[in-house]
Short mmCIF file of C-alpha atoms in Angstrom, two decimals:
data_model
loop_
_atom_site.label_atom_id
_atom_site.label_comp_id
_atom_site.label_asym_id
_atom_site.label_seq_id
_atom_site.Cartn_x
_atom_site.Cartn_y
_atom_site.Cartn_z
CA MET A 56 16.88 -63.30 44.63
CA LEU A 57 14.69 -65.27 47.35
CA ASN A 58 17.17 -64.70 50.15
CA ILE A 59 16.87 -60.79 49.48
CA MET A 60 13.07 -60.88 49.06
CA ILE A 61 12.59 -62.28 52.70
CA ARG A 62 14.44 -59.31 54.21
CA LYS A 63 12.30 -57.33 56.50
CA ILE A 64 11.64 -53.84 54.63
CA ALA A 65 11.00 -50.86 56.80
CA LEU A 66 10.52 -48.64 54.14
CA ALA A 67 7.54 -50.66 52.48
CA GLY A 68 5.25 -47.82 53.18
CA LEU A 69 7.52 -45.28 51.97
CA LEU A 70 6.64 -45.62 48.32
CA ALA A 71 3.22 -47.12 48.75
CA SER A 72 1.73 -45.35 46.11
CA THR A 73 4.13 -46.85 43.60
CA VAL A 74 5.27 -50.24 44.90
CA LEU A 75 3.86 -53.29 42.82
CA VAL A 76 5.35 -56.21 44.56
CA VAL A 77 7.26 -56.91 47.97
CA PRO A 78 10.31 -55.06 47.55
CA ALA A 79 13.76 -56.81 47.49
CA GLY A 80 16.24 -55.29 49.96
CA ALA A 81 16.02 -51.83 50.60
CA PHE A 82 15.12 -50.92 46.92
CA GLU A 83 11.55 -50.28 45.92
CA ARG A 84 10.03 -51.97 42.75
CA THR A 85 8.01 -49.95 40.87
CA ASP A 86 6.42 -49.97 37.29
CA ASP A 87 9.34 -48.12 35.96
CA GLY A 88 12.01 -50.30 37.59
CA ASN A 89 13.52 -50.21 41.08
CA VAL A 90 14.25 -47.16 43.26
CA ILE A 91 17.51 -47.17 45.23
CA VAL A 92 17.85 -46.18 48.85
CA PHE A 93 20.80 -44.14 49.88
CA GLY A 94 21.38 -43.45 53.69
CA GLY A 95 23.21 -40.25 54.30
CA ARG A 96 23.64 -38.15 57.37
CA GLN A 97 23.92 -34.58 55.71
CA ALA A 98 20.89 -32.37 54.70
CA ILE A 99 20.45 -30.51 51.54
CA PRO A 100 19.39 -27.07 52.74
CA VAL A 101 19.95 -25.27 49.20
CA LEU A 102 19.89 -27.31 45.77
CA ASP A 103 20.60 -24.23 43.53
CA PRO A 104 23.83 -25.21 41.77
CA HIS A 105 25.44 -21.73 41.39
CA VAL A 106 24.81 -20.93 45.25
CA ARG A 107 26.02 -23.88 47.34
CA TYR A 108 27.97 -27.15 47.03
CA ASP A 109 28.94 -29.80 49.54
CA TRP A 110 28.95 -33.58 49.21
CA SER A 111 25.22 -33.98 49.59
CA THR A 112 24.14 -31.05 47.80
CA ARG A 113 26.45 -31.73 44.90
CA MET A 114 25.36 -35.38 44.68
CA ILE A 115 21.84 -34.46 43.90
CA GLN A 116 23.04 -31.67 41.59
CA GLN A 117 25.01 -33.72 39.57
CA ALA A 118 21.95 -36.07 39.24
CA VAL A 119 19.67 -33.37 37.90
CA TYR A 120 21.98 -31.08 36.08
CA ASP A 121 24.64 -31.29 33.37
CA ALA A 122 27.75 -29.44 32.78
CA LEU A 123 30.00 -28.88 29.84
CA VAL A 124 32.39 -31.58 30.91
CA LYS A 125 32.29 -34.14 33.73
CA TYR A 126 35.03 -35.74 35.81
CA GLU A 127 35.12 -39.50 35.68
CA GLY A 128 37.31 -42.30 36.77
CA ASP A 129 40.44 -42.82 39.14
CA PRO A 130 42.68 -40.93 38.47
CA ALA A 131 40.16 -38.40 37.43
CA GLU A 132 39.98 -37.15 33.96
CA VAL A 133 37.64 -34.57 32.53
CA LYS A 134 35.37 -36.00 29.85
CA PRO A 135 33.20 -34.28 27.26
CA TRP A 136 29.36 -34.00 28.11
CA LEU A 137 27.10 -31.21 27.08
CA ALA A 138 30.19 -30.27 25.05
CA GLU A 139 31.35 -32.91 22.51
CA ARG A 140 34.63 -30.78 21.65
CA TRP A 141 36.36 -27.55 22.39
CA GLU A 142 39.62 -25.73 21.44
CA THR A 143 41.48 -22.61 23.05
CA SER A 144 43.73 -20.13 21.60
CA GLU A 145 47.63 -20.23 21.46
CA ASP A 146 47.73 -17.41 24.26
CA GLY A 147 45.31 -19.57 26.42
CA LYS A 148 42.76 -16.77 26.90
CA THR A 149 39.93 -17.89 24.38
CA TRP A 150 37.88 -21.18 24.76
CA THR A 151 35.21 -22.47 22.53
CA PHE A 152 32.91 -24.99 23.34
CA HIS A 153 30.73 -26.89 20.78
CA LEU A 154 27.66 -28.48 22.20
CA VAL A 155 25.86 -31.63 21.51
CA LYS A 156 22.71 -31.24 19.42
CA ASP A 157 20.32 -33.41 21.19
CA ALA A 158 20.50 -32.41 24.86
CA LYS A 159 17.14 -31.37 26.19
CA PHE A 160 15.96 -30.03 29.60
CA HIS A 161 13.56 -31.87 31.62
CA ASN A 162 10.65 -29.64 30.32
CA GLY A 163 11.57 -30.54 26.70
CA ASP A 164 13.50 -27.21 25.95
CA PRO A 165 16.80 -27.73 24.01
CA VAL A 166 20.13 -27.07 25.79
CA THR A 167 21.51 -24.31 23.59
CA ALA A 168 24.66 -21.96 23.82
CA GLU A 169 22.33 -19.22 25.13
CA ALA A 170 21.40 -21.69 28.09
CA VAL A 171 25.19 -22.05 28.86
CA ARG A 172 25.89 -18.34 28.53
CA TYR A 173 22.89 -17.56 30.95
CA SER A 174 24.23 -20.19 33.39
CA PHE A 175 27.85 -18.73 33.58
CA GLU A 176 26.51 -15.29 33.92
CA ARG A 177 24.06 -16.10 36.77
CA GLY A 178 26.76 -17.74 38.72
CA LEU A 179 29.17 -14.81 38.29
CA LYS A 180 26.74 -12.20 38.97
CA LEU A 181 25.33 -13.87 42.22
CA ASN A 182 28.82 -14.09 43.37
CA LYS A 183 28.25 -17.31 45.72
CA GLY A 184 29.13 -20.89 45.60
CA VAL A 185 30.89 -21.87 42.45
CA ALA A 186 31.80 -18.03 41.57
CA TRP A 187 35.19 -18.16 43.18
CA MET A 188 36.50 -20.73 41.00
CA LEU A 189 36.41 -18.47 37.77
CA LYS A 190 35.52 -14.76 38.91
CA ASP A 191 39.22 -13.51 38.76
CA PHE A 192 39.40 -14.53 35.31
CA LEU A 193 36.03 -14.59 33.63
CA ALA A 194 33.69 -11.52 33.58
CA PRO A 195 29.73 -12.22 32.69
CA GLU A 196 30.30 -10.26 29.35
CA GLY A 197 33.25 -12.60 28.75
CA VAL A 198 30.99 -15.55 27.67
CA SER A 199 29.21 -15.09 24.16
CA VAL A 200 27.16 -17.03 21.92
CA VAL A 201 28.47 -18.05 18.61
CA ASP A 202 25.63 -19.95 17.20
CA GLU A 203 22.96 -21.94 18.69
CA HIS A 204 25.38 -24.87 19.56
CA THR A 205 28.56 -22.82 19.90
CA VAL A 206 29.58 -20.80 23.03
CA LYS A 207 32.77 -18.83 23.48
CA PHE A 208 34.68 -17.77 26.73
CA GLU A 209 37.02 -14.77 26.60
CA LEU A 210 39.15 -14.83 29.89
CA LYS A 211 40.77 -11.68 31.11
CA ALA A 212 44.08 -13.56 31.23
CA PRO A 213 45.49 -16.98 30.69
CA TYR A 214 44.12 -19.43 33.48
CA ALA A 215 45.48 -22.84 33.34
CA PRO A 216 42.90 -24.59 35.47
CA PHE A 217 39.96 -23.27 33.64
CA LEU A 218 39.10 -26.54 32.17
CA SER A 219 39.46 -28.45 35.50
CA PHE A 220 36.76 -26.24 37.29
CA LEU A 221 33.86 -26.47 34.55
CA PRO A 222 32.57 -29.86 35.77
CA TRP A 223 30.93 -27.94 38.56
CA TRP A 224 29.31 -25.08 36.57
CA PHE A 225 25.97 -26.68 36.00
CA VAL A 226 23.75 -25.45 33.17
CA VAL A 227 20.20 -24.23 34.04
CA ASN A 228 17.16 -23.58 31.78
CA PRO A 229 16.99 -19.71 31.42
CA GLN A 230 13.28 -20.00 30.55
CA GLN A 231 12.56 -21.77 33.79
CA VAL A 232 14.62 -19.73 36.16
CA MET A 233 13.48 -16.44 34.74
CA ALA A 234 9.93 -17.44 35.11
CA ASN A 235 10.31 -18.09 38.80
CA GLU A 236 12.29 -14.81 39.53
CA VAL A 237 11.30 -12.78 42.51
CA ASP A 238 12.49 -9.27 42.95
CA GLY A 239 15.31 -10.02 40.40
CA ASP A 240 16.78 -12.76 42.68
CA TYR A 241 17.84 -14.88 39.46
CA GLY A 242 15.27 -17.46 40.70
CA GLN A 243 17.32 -18.15 43.85
CA LYS A 244 14.28 -18.80 46.37
CA TRP A 245 12.72 -21.10 43.63
CA LEU A 246 16.02 -23.11 42.85
CA THR A 247 16.34 -23.78 46.49
CA ASP A 248 14.15 -26.72 46.37
CA HIS A 249 13.17 -26.92 42.57
CA ALA A 250 15.52 -27.81 39.69
CA ALA A 251 15.68 -26.55 35.91
CA GLY A 252 18.25 -29.08 34.51
CA SER A 253 18.74 -31.62 31.92
CA GLY A 254 20.52 -34.29 33.99
CA PRO A 255 19.64 -37.90 34.02
CA PHE A 256 17.26 -37.48 36.93
CA LYS A 257 14.47 -34.98 38.00
CA LEU A 258 13.41 -34.10 41.22
CA GLY A 259 10.64 -36.14 42.93
CA ARG A 260 9.47 -35.64 46.62
CA TRP A 261 11.44 -32.92 48.71
CA GLU A 262 11.10 -33.43 52.47
CA PRO A 263 13.70 -31.48 54.01
CA ASN A 264 15.67 -33.32 56.95
CA VAL A 265 13.74 -36.37 55.98
CA LEU A 266 14.15 -37.41 52.36
CA TYR A 267 15.10 -36.22 49.07
CA GLU A 268 13.90 -38.22 45.78
CA VAL A 269 15.15 -38.06 42.34
CA GLU A 270 13.33 -39.86 39.26
CA ALA A 271 15.13 -41.11 36.27
CA VAL A 272 14.60 -39.54 33.10
CA SER A 273 13.67 -42.36 30.88
CA ASP A 274 14.56 -40.64 27.56
CA TYR A 275 17.69 -38.93 29.07
CA TRP A 276 19.46 -37.46 26.25
CA LYS A 277 22.75 -39.28 26.77
CA GLY A 278 20.97 -42.60 27.32
CA TRP A 279 21.90 -44.92 30.19
CA PRO A 280 25.08 -47.09 30.80
CA GLN A 281 22.89 -49.83 32.25
CA GLY A 282 20.46 -49.94 29.32
CA GLU A 283 17.26 -51.30 30.44
CA ASN A 284 18.73 -51.94 33.95
CA ARG A 285 18.76 -48.34 34.83
CA PRO A 286 17.21 -47.42 38.19
CA ALA A 287 13.62 -45.81 38.52
CA GLY A 288 15.16 -43.43 40.73
CA VAL A 289 17.15 -42.89 44.04
CA ILE A 290 15.86 -41.90 47.61
CA TYR A 291 18.20 -39.76 49.67
CA ARG A 292 17.05 -40.88 53.06
CA MET A 293 18.40 -38.85 56.11
CA ILE A 294 19.98 -41.18 58.72
CA ARG A 295 21.64 -38.94 61.27
CA GLU A 296 23.75 -41.44 63.30
CA PRO A 297 26.38 -43.88 61.91
CA ALA A 298 24.90 -46.62 64.32
CA ALA A 299 21.42 -46.25 62.82
CA GLN A 300 23.14 -46.33 59.13
CA LYS A 301 24.67 -49.43 60.13
CA ALA A 302 21.53 -51.00 61.31
CA ALA A 303 19.66 -49.66 58.19
CA LEU A 304 21.97 -51.57 55.93
CA GLN A 305 22.01 -54.68 57.85
CA ARG A 306 18.12 -54.77 58.32
CA GLY A 307 17.81 -54.05 54.50
CA GLU A 308 16.27 -50.63 54.76
CA ALA A 309 19.13 -49.20 52.93
CA ASP A 310 20.93 -50.11 49.54
CA ILE A 311 24.07 -48.12 50.27
CA VAL A 312 25.48 -45.86 53.21
CA GLU A 313 28.13 -43.52 53.70
CA GLY A 314 29.93 -42.21 57.09
CA LEU A 315 30.18 -45.02 59.09
CA THR A 316 32.53 -44.99 61.73
CA SER A 317 36.03 -46.85 61.07
CA ASP A 318 35.01 -49.46 63.69
CA ASP A 319 31.75 -50.20 61.90
CA TYR A 320 33.24 -50.48 58.43
CA VAL A 321 35.38 -53.32 59.85
CA GLN A 322 32.51 -54.86 61.54
CA ILE A 323 30.00 -54.48 58.90
CA ALA A 324 32.66 -56.01 56.09
CA LYS A 325 31.97 -59.53 57.82
CA VAL A 326 28.42 -59.59 57.26
CA PRO A 327 27.29 -61.74 54.15
CA GLY A 328 26.06 -59.73 51.47
CA ILE A 329 27.66 -56.56 52.37
CA VAL A 330 30.61 -54.83 50.16
CA ILE A 331 32.90 -52.20 51.33
CA GLN A 332 34.11 -49.56 48.80
CA ASP A 333 37.66 -48.27 50.23
CA HIS A 334 39.55 -45.89 48.15
CA LYS A 335 42.56 -43.71 48.46
CA GLY A 336 41.42 -40.22 47.32
CA MET A 337 42.27 -36.66 47.99
CA THR A 338 40.31 -35.78 50.93
CA THR A 339 42.47 -34.37 53.44
CA PHE A 340 41.76 -33.60 57.04
CA GLY A 341 43.26 -30.51 58.88
CA ILE A 342 42.59 -28.57 61.91
CA LYS A 343 42.29 -24.95 60.99
CA PHE A 344 43.48 -22.21 63.12
CA ASN A 345 42.18 -18.64 63.44
CA THR A 346 45.35 -17.01 62.36
CA GLN A 347 44.12 -13.53 62.73
CA LYS A 348 42.12 -13.48 66.20
CA GLY A 349 42.74 -14.84 69.49
CA PRO A 350 45.55 -17.13 71.01
CA THR A 351 45.95 -18.95 67.64
CA ALA A 352 47.07 -15.74 66.18
CA ASP A 353 50.30 -16.42 67.56
CA ILE A 354 52.53 -18.60 65.17
CA ASN A 355 54.87 -19.88 67.94
CA LEU A 356 51.49 -21.33 69.65
CA ARG A 357 50.17 -22.89 66.36
CA LYS A 358 53.69 -24.38 66.12
CA ALA A 359 53.56 -25.62 69.54
CA ILE A 360 50.22 -27.41 68.93
CA ALA A 361 51.25 -28.85 65.78
CA TYR A 362 54.29 -30.53 67.34
CA ALA A 363 52.47 -31.69 70.23
CA MET A 364 49.78 -33.61 67.95
CA ASP A 365 50.03 -37.38 68.20
CA TYR A 366 49.82 -37.93 64.31
CA ASP A 367 49.97 -41.91 64.59
CA ALA A 368 46.82 -41.71 66.67
CA LEU A 369 45.00 -40.04 63.65
CA VAL A 370 45.81 -42.95 61.28
CA GLY A 371 44.90 -45.42 64.19
CA ILE A 372 41.38 -43.80 64.52
CA TYR A 373 40.63 -44.87 60.93
CA ASN A 374 42.24 -48.45 61.44
CA GLY A 375 44.84 -47.61 59.00
CA ALA A 376 42.60 -46.29 56.29
CA ALA A 377 44.44 -43.00 56.17
CA SER A 378 47.94 -41.74 55.53
CA LEU A 379 49.60 -38.71 56.86
CA GLU A 380 49.62 -35.66 54.70
CA THR A 381 53.41 -34.73 53.60
CA SER A 382 51.91 -31.13 52.27
CA PRO A 383 48.99 -28.86 51.84
CA LEU A 384 48.33 -30.59 48.45
CA PRO A 385 47.11 -34.28 48.56
CA ASP A 386 49.82 -36.89 47.36
CA SER A 387 48.03 -37.48 44.15
CA MET A 388 47.72 -33.98 42.96
CA GLN A 389 49.83 -32.55 40.40
CA GLY A 390 52.34 -30.44 41.44
CA HIS A 391 52.53 -32.07 45.20
CA VAL A 392 55.96 -31.93 46.77
CA ALA A 393 56.75 -33.57 50.41
CA VAL A 394 57.62 -30.90 52.53
CA GLU A 395 60.76 -31.67 54.49
CA GLY A 396 60.20 -30.69 58.37
CA ILE A 397 56.31 -31.04 58.07
CA PRO A 398 55.51 -31.24 61.91
CA ARG A 399 55.23 -34.58 63.56
CA GLN A 400 54.76 -35.34 67.35
CA ASP A 401 57.92 -33.68 69.19
CA LEU A 402 56.95 -32.69 72.76
CA ALA A 403 60.29 -31.14 73.17
CA LYS A 404 59.96 -28.87 70.19
CA ALA A 405 56.23 -28.19 71.08
CA LYS A 406 57.56 -26.77 74.55
CA GLU A 407 60.31 -24.73 72.85
CA TYR A 408 57.59 -22.96 70.66
CA LEU A 409 55.28 -22.58 73.52
CA ALA A 410 58.09 -20.88 75.38
CA LYS A 411 58.48 -18.27 72.55
CA SER A 412 54.79 -17.83 72.44
CA ALA A 413 52.59 -15.18 74.27
CA TYR A 414 51.34 -17.94 76.49
CA PRO A 415 54.70 -19.54 77.58
CA GLU A 416 53.08 -21.45 80.61
CA GLY A 417 49.99 -22.33 78.76
CA GLY A 418 47.12 -21.57 81.04
CA ILE A 419 44.37 -21.08 78.28
CA THR A 420 41.69 -22.98 76.74
CA LEU A 421 41.05 -23.24 73.01
CA ASP A 422 37.77 -24.21 71.08
CA TYR A 423 37.74 -27.29 68.71
CA VAL A 424 34.70 -27.32 66.50
CA HIS A 425 33.77 -30.47 64.42
CA VAL A 426 30.75 -31.50 62.61
CA ALA A 427 28.27 -33.14 64.91
CA GLY A 428 27.80 -36.80 64.21
CA LEU A 429 31.45 -37.27 62.84
CA GLU A 430 32.69 -39.92 65.26
CA GLU A 431 36.45 -39.64 63.99
CA ALA A 432 36.45 -35.80 64.13
CA ARG A 433 35.18 -36.09 67.79
CA ARG A 434 38.04 -38.60 68.58
CA ILE A 435 40.41 -36.64 67.11
CA GLY A 436 39.40 -33.84 69.46
CA LEU A 437 39.93 -36.10 72.25
CA VAL A 438 43.66 -37.01 71.17
CA LEU A 439 44.11 -33.05 70.89
CA LEU A 440 42.77 -32.49 74.36
CA ASP A 441 45.20 -35.44 75.56
CA ASN A 442 48.04 -34.10 73.67
CA LEU A 443 47.60 -30.31 74.93
CA LYS A 444 47.38 -31.25 78.41
CA GLU A 445 51.22 -31.81 78.06
CA LEU A 446 51.48 -27.79 77.35
CA ASN A 447 48.84 -26.91 79.94
CA ILE A 448 46.48 -25.97 77.29
CA GLY A 449 42.70 -26.94 77.83
CA VAL A 450 40.42 -27.78 74.79
CA ASN A 451 36.81 -27.25 74.37
CA ILE A 452 35.37 -30.04 72.08
CA LYS A 453 32.27 -28.52 70.44
CA PRO A 454 29.94 -30.44 68.06
CA GLU A 455 28.03 -28.30 65.39
CA GLN A 456 26.04 -28.75 62.62
CA TRP A 457 28.02 -28.23 59.34
CA PRO A 458 25.97 -25.23 58.01
CA ASN A 459 26.53 -23.60 61.43
CA MET A 460 30.31 -24.32 61.30
CA VAL A 461 30.31 -22.58 57.65
CA ALA A 462 28.29 -19.67 59.12
CA ALA A 463 31.02 -19.33 61.98
CA GLY A 464 33.88 -19.71 59.88
CA SER A 465 32.77 -16.97 57.44
CA SER A 466 33.95 -14.35 59.66
CA VAL A 467 37.24 -13.51 61.26
CA GLU A 468 35.38 -12.38 64.44
CA THR A 469 33.28 -15.64 64.74
CA SER A 470 35.89 -18.21 63.27
CA PRO A 471 36.82 -20.58 66.13
CA ASN A 472 40.18 -21.04 67.51
CA MET A 473 40.33 -24.45 65.82
CA THR A 474 37.93 -25.96 63.11
CA SER A 475 37.95 -29.42 61.93
CA VAL A 476 37.79 -29.74 58.39
CA TYR A 477 37.69 -32.48 55.67
CA THR A 478 38.56 -31.04 52.31
CA THR A 479 38.19 -32.68 48.95
CA PRO A 480 39.44 -30.50 45.98
CA ILE A 481 37.07 -29.95 43.37
CA SER A 482 39.73 -29.89 40.78
CA THR A 483 42.62 -32.05 39.74
CA ASP A 484 44.83 -28.55 39.35
CA PRO A 485 46.85 -27.33 42.49
CA ASP A 486 45.06 -24.02 42.39
CA ALA A 487 41.97 -25.79 43.60
CA VAL A 488 43.88 -26.31 46.97
CA ALA A 489 46.46 -23.42 46.84
CA TYR A 490 43.85 -20.78 46.34
CA GLN A 491 42.25 -21.23 49.70
CA TYR A 492 45.56 -19.93 51.19
CA HIS A 493 45.04 -16.55 49.23
CA ARG A 494 44.00 -13.50 50.91
CA ASN A 495 41.30 -13.18 48.48
CA SER A 496 39.84 -16.48 49.96
CA TRP A 497 38.97 -15.18 53.53
CA GLY A 498 35.71 -16.64 54.56
CA GLN A 499 34.98 -18.69 51.52
CA TYR A 500 34.16 -22.43 51.41
CA TYR A 501 37.02 -23.80 53.65
CA ALA A 502 39.18 -20.68 54.17
CA MET A 503 38.48 -20.47 57.80
CA ALA A 504 42.19 -19.96 58.77
CA TYR A 505 42.29 -16.29 57.44
CA TYR A 506 45.90 -16.93 56.47
CA ASP A 507 47.55 -13.90 55.04
CA ASN A 508 51.00 -13.91 53.56
CA PRO A 509 51.50 -11.57 50.71
CA GLN A 510 54.37 -13.40 49.37
CA VAL A 511 52.30 -16.57 48.94
CA SER A 512 49.13 -14.83 47.50
CA GLU A 513 51.60 -13.18 45.09
CA MET A 514 53.01 -16.72 44.01
CA ILE A 515 49.65 -18.06 43.69
CA ASP A 516 48.46 -15.23 41.35
CA LYS A 517 51.69 -15.88 39.24
CA ALA A 518 51.19 -19.61 39.21
CA ARG A 519 47.35 -19.67 38.32
CA GLY A 520 47.92 -17.22 35.33
CA SER A 521 50.98 -18.94 33.90
CA THR A 522 50.57 -21.16 30.77
CA SER A 523 53.82 -23.06 31.42
CA TRP A 524 53.58 -26.05 33.72
CA GLU A 525 57.27 -26.07 34.51
CA GLU A 526 57.00 -22.58 36.04
CA ARG A 527 53.81 -23.37 37.74
CA ALA A 528 55.40 -26.54 39.37
CA ALA A 529 58.20 -24.61 40.70
CA LEU A 530 56.06 -21.98 42.08
CA TYR A 531 53.75 -24.43 43.88
CA ALA A 532 56.59 -26.17 45.53
CA ASP A 533 57.61 -23.07 47.01
CA ILE A 534 53.94 -22.37 48.00
CA GLN A 535 53.64 -25.64 49.83
CA LYS A 536 56.85 -24.90 51.76
CA GLN A 537 55.80 -21.58 52.94
CA ILE A 538 52.52 -22.47 53.98
CA VAL A 539 53.89 -25.48 56.30
CA ALA A 540 56.41 -22.92 57.45
CA ASP A 541 53.52 -20.41 58.56
CA GLN A 542 51.24 -23.35 59.99
CA PRO A 543 47.76 -21.91 59.37
CA GLU A 544 46.51 -25.54 60.34
CA VAL A 545 47.60 -28.75 61.55
CA PHE A 546 48.10 -30.83 58.41
CA GLY A 547 46.71 -34.26 59.32
CA MET A 548 45.81 -37.02 57.11
CA LEU A 549 44.53 -38.17 53.91
CA GLN A 550 41.28 -40.17 54.71
CA ASN A 551 40.39 -43.11 52.50
CA ARG A 552 36.82 -42.67 51.10
CA ARG A 553 34.45 -45.49 52.17
CA TRP A 554 30.95 -46.61 51.62
CA ALA A 555 29.03 -49.61 52.48
CA HIS A 556 26.51 -51.41 50.14
CA GLN A 557 24.28 -54.34 49.41
CA ASP A 558 26.36 -56.84 47.08
CA TYR A 559 23.29 -56.35 44.33
CA LEU A 560 24.01 -52.72 44.06
CA GLN A 561 26.01 -52.42 40.75
CA GLY A 562 27.90 -49.61 38.95
CA PHE A 563 29.55 -48.10 41.73
CA SER A 564 32.21 -45.75 40.31
CA PHE A 565 34.70 -43.68 42.29
CA SER A 566 36.62 -40.52 41.46
CA PRO A 567 38.64 -38.75 43.92
CA VAL A 568 37.48 -35.24 43.13
CA ARG A 569 33.89 -36.09 44.41
CA PHE A 570 33.31 -34.93 48.07
CA THR A 571 33.49 -37.09 51.17
CA GLY A 572 30.01 -38.97 50.95
CA GLU A 573 29.06 -38.21 47.19
CA VAL A 574 28.40 -40.85 44.97
CA ASP A 575 27.61 -40.60 41.17
CA LEU A 576 23.94 -41.76 40.85
CA TYR A 577 24.06 -41.95 37.22
CA PRO A 578 25.66 -45.45 36.74
CA LEU A 579 23.89 -47.30 39.77
CA TRP A 580 21.54 -50.18 39.04
CA ILE A 581 20.09 -53.24 40.82
CA LYS A 582 21.33 -56.73 39.85
CA GLU A 583 18.48 -59.15 40.61
CA GLU A 584 19.17 -62.92 40.73
#
């Protein structure tokens, strides 16, 4: 403990009102335990669980809210949570969930079937964020209360992936939300920076773009896996640059950080007392083309770019902590097939496709937009810039904040020629990836390519409605092959998921369905020596 105690603590004043003794490492010691400090680069503009989700938002959402079920483990499995058990009808259209009887919201109200019904109604009627996952198969009136602890879902048609999406439908307290409605907004304004949940943590300080704090609920209805070693809370501290994150970890100003550069991970792994979490997950990197407007609407130009790309350089940027995609679906996802002939660098083929395009001599410049601060994405842009010189095509590398990227990508008219996107499926079911290539997904979440193939959309509809896995598997095999043939993006690589943390931080649990930097805060704790 002594070697930790003598570290310089730059956050000593951060919790000045609660600190009782000199803190050990980055974590703060309070009268209720240790407060863990997480250093992350991405802000949390909207906490509302039915309106928005990305990795930083969802990390805090899962801390303060509960769902009927939860993903845990690697490989990811759906585990009971608010629902202790469930059953489904033979035709796959009716699902009945039986709730635990001791769950309660942070204000003391019980978590009831009515709270579940209201939460799904709210999510579906707002038609934002999570709505896309279920709205084609579930109407608000399809959710009903059987009794205080039993809720029933009547789907419009069988939907095999139904259960796989439920971990992201968090349950809110209807009484709190309705008490804070403004002009019938379902409490959206209030839930931007407030919470009405039953999760293991409740909101503490909320200082946008500076820090976000969650405080442990000592009598959390499900208990704490660490027992008396549970943390007192977690501070999500904004640290915008990877170099600053690395320095914060080394100086003992952070207990865990995400998003370091690949070079930084290699270097900091050599520092005593630092542990690197490195896991092969389902996060894919692709360069999405605008397939409807501008030069990239030309399939031959898209093929030319795909064959010009140096794929080995992508893996090299990650110092080997990545592997090339062989399909639009991640390798470990059910239904994945390795698509024969998926492009690899071949300049002769690239020039053949360019000659067949509307730009046979090149002579154009394309925008490549990436998240500001993501060094690997920037370096991939430099690789693309160098590769496309061979085709006499220029690349304008444009860093942009993620919310602005999403806003630009939400319209055909404003979506860039090429957008750098890291995508983590939120379900283990192939529909989670395939549906982003459906016509109905235009402008939602990561569907910035505006891909449109009626045959593919028809196959996706058939696959998601079938209750036969054999039929679905055959359809998904054809879907993957056709998407690759249409080249709506450069299919890049599967990025390993990495974090760096102090060795006294215990309980880290990886699951591949979590987003890029997301960590389950619930099992974390500090081991003191």
